[in-house]
Amino acid sequence: MTEAVHLFVHGQVQGVGYRAFASSLARRMHIAGWVRNLVDGDVEIVAEADLPTIEIFIERLEAGNGYSRVDSITRSIIRSSGYASFEIEH
């Protein structure tokens, strides 16, 4: 069953390749949705997949890409929109 989450990643997550990291990770894990930078320095993500996959995705997002510093991730369950792929939004 497809679940969807809306995530806000807080910390040093802009200017360090975090969007590309999240996008690559999502594609490898067959997660659909999108990622984008926010003006406040956070990164926003919508992810759709089965719940166990989403949980692993969030754990890996928390670990970061080696250049980022993730302080916290705020998450909420949302209605699935049926995305076909994972994209970087600008």
CSV table of C-alpha atoms in Angstrom, one decimal:
chain,number,residue,atom,x,y,z
A,1,MET,CA,0.0,0.0,0.0
A,2,THR,CA,1.4,3.4,-1.0
A,3,GLU,CA,1.8,5.9,1.9
A,4,ALA,CA,2.8,9.6,1.6
A,5,VAL,CA,4.7,11.8,3.9
A,6,HIS,CA,5.5,15.5,3.9
A,7,LEU,CA,8.9,16.2,5.4
A,8,PHE,CA,10.8,19.3,6.4
A,9,VAL,CA,14.5,18.7,6.9
A,10,HIS,CA,16.1,21.2,9.3
A,11,GLY,CA,19.9,21.9,9.7
A,12,GLN,CA,22.7,22.7,7.3
A,13,VAL,CA,21.0,21.2,4.2
A,14,GLN,CA,21.4,23.8,1.5
A,15,GLY,CA,24.5,24.4,-0.6
A,16,VAL,CA,25.8,20.9,0.3
A,17,GLY,CA,24.2,18.7,-2.4
A,18,TYR,CA,21.4,17.6,-0.1
A,19,ARG,CA,18.6,17.9,-2.8
A,20,ALA,CA,20.6,15.8,-5.2
A,21,PHE,CA,21.4,13.3,-2.4
A,22,ALA,CA,17.7,13.0,-1.5
A,23,SER,CA,16.6,12.7,-5.1
A,24,SER,CA,19.2,10.0,-5.9
A,25,LEU,CA,18.3,8.1,-2.8
A,26,ALA,CA,14.6,8.2,-3.5
A,27,ARG,CA,15.1,7.0,-7.1
A,28,ARG,CA,17.3,4.1,-6.0
A,29,MET,CA,14.6,3.2,-3.4
A,30,HIS,CA,11.7,3.5,-5.9
A,31,ILE,CA,10.1,6.4,-4.0
A,32,ALA,CA,8.0,8.9,-5.9
A,33,GLY,CA,7.6,12.6,-5.0
A,34,TRP,CA,9.8,15.7,-5.0
A,35,VAL,CA,12.3,17.8,-3.1
A,36,ARG,CA,13.0,21.5,-3.0
A,37,ASN,CA,14.9,24.1,-1.0
A,38,LEU,CA,12.9,26.6,1.1
A,39,VAL,CA,13.9,30.3,1.6
A,40,ASP,CA,14.3,29.6,5.4
A,41,GLY,CA,17.2,27.2,4.7
A,42,ASP,CA,15.2,24.0,5.2
A,43,VAL,CA,14.5,21.3,2.6
A,44,GLU,CA,11.0,20.2,1.9
A,45,ILE,CA,10.2,16.7,0.6
A,46,VAL,CA,7.1,14.8,-0.4
A,47,ALA,CA,7.7,11.0,-0.6
A,48,GLU,CA,5.4,8.2,-1.6
A,49,ALA,CA,6.1,4.5,-1.2
A,50,ASP,CA,5.2,1.7,1.2
A,51,LEU,CA,5.7,2.6,4.9
A,52,PRO,CA,8.8,0.4,5.5
A,53,THR,CA,10.5,2.0,2.6
A,54,ILE,CA,9.6,5.5,3.8
A,55,GLU,CA,11.0,4.7,7.2
A,56,ILE,CA,14.3,3.6,5.8
A,57,PHE,CA,14.3,6.7,3.5
A,58,ILE,CA,13.9,9.0,6.5
A,59,GLU,CA,16.6,7.2,8.4
A,60,ARG,CA,19.0,7.8,5.5
A,61,LEU,CA,17.9,11.4,5.1
A,62,GLU,CA,18.7,11.9,8.9
A,63,ALA,CA,22.2,10.5,8.3
A,64,GLY,CA,22.8,13.0,5.5
A,65,ASN,CA,25.3,12.9,2.6
A,66,GLY,CA,28.5,13.6,4.5
A,67,TYR,CA,28.5,17.3,3.8
A,68,SER,CA,25.1,18.1,5.4
A,69,ARG,CA,24.1,18.4,9.1
A,70,VAL,CA,20.6,17.3,9.8
A,71,ASP,CA,19.3,18.6,13.1
A,72,SER,CA,15.8,17.2,12.8
A,73,ILE,CA,13.1,16.1,10.3
A,74,THR,CA,9.5,17.2,10.8
A,75,ARG,CA,7.0,14.8,9.2
A,76,SER,CA,3.3,14.4,8.6
A,77,ILE,CA,1.3,11.8,6.8
A,78,ILE,CA,-0.6,13.2,3.8
A,79,ARG,CA,-2.8,11.8,1.1
A,80,SER,CA,-1.0,10.2,-1.7
A,81,SER,CA,-1.0,12.1,-5.0
A,82,GLY,CA,0.2,9.3,-7.2
A,83,TYR,CA,3.5,10.7,-8.4
A,84,ALA,CA,5.1,8.7,-11.1
A,85,SER,CA,8.7,9.6,-10.4
A,86,PHE,CA,10.9,11.7,-8.0
A,87,GLU,CA,11.9,15.2,-9.1
A,88,ILE,CA,14.0,18.1,-7.8
A,89,GLU,CA,11.7,21.2,-7.7
A,90,HIS,CA,13.2,24.7,-8.2
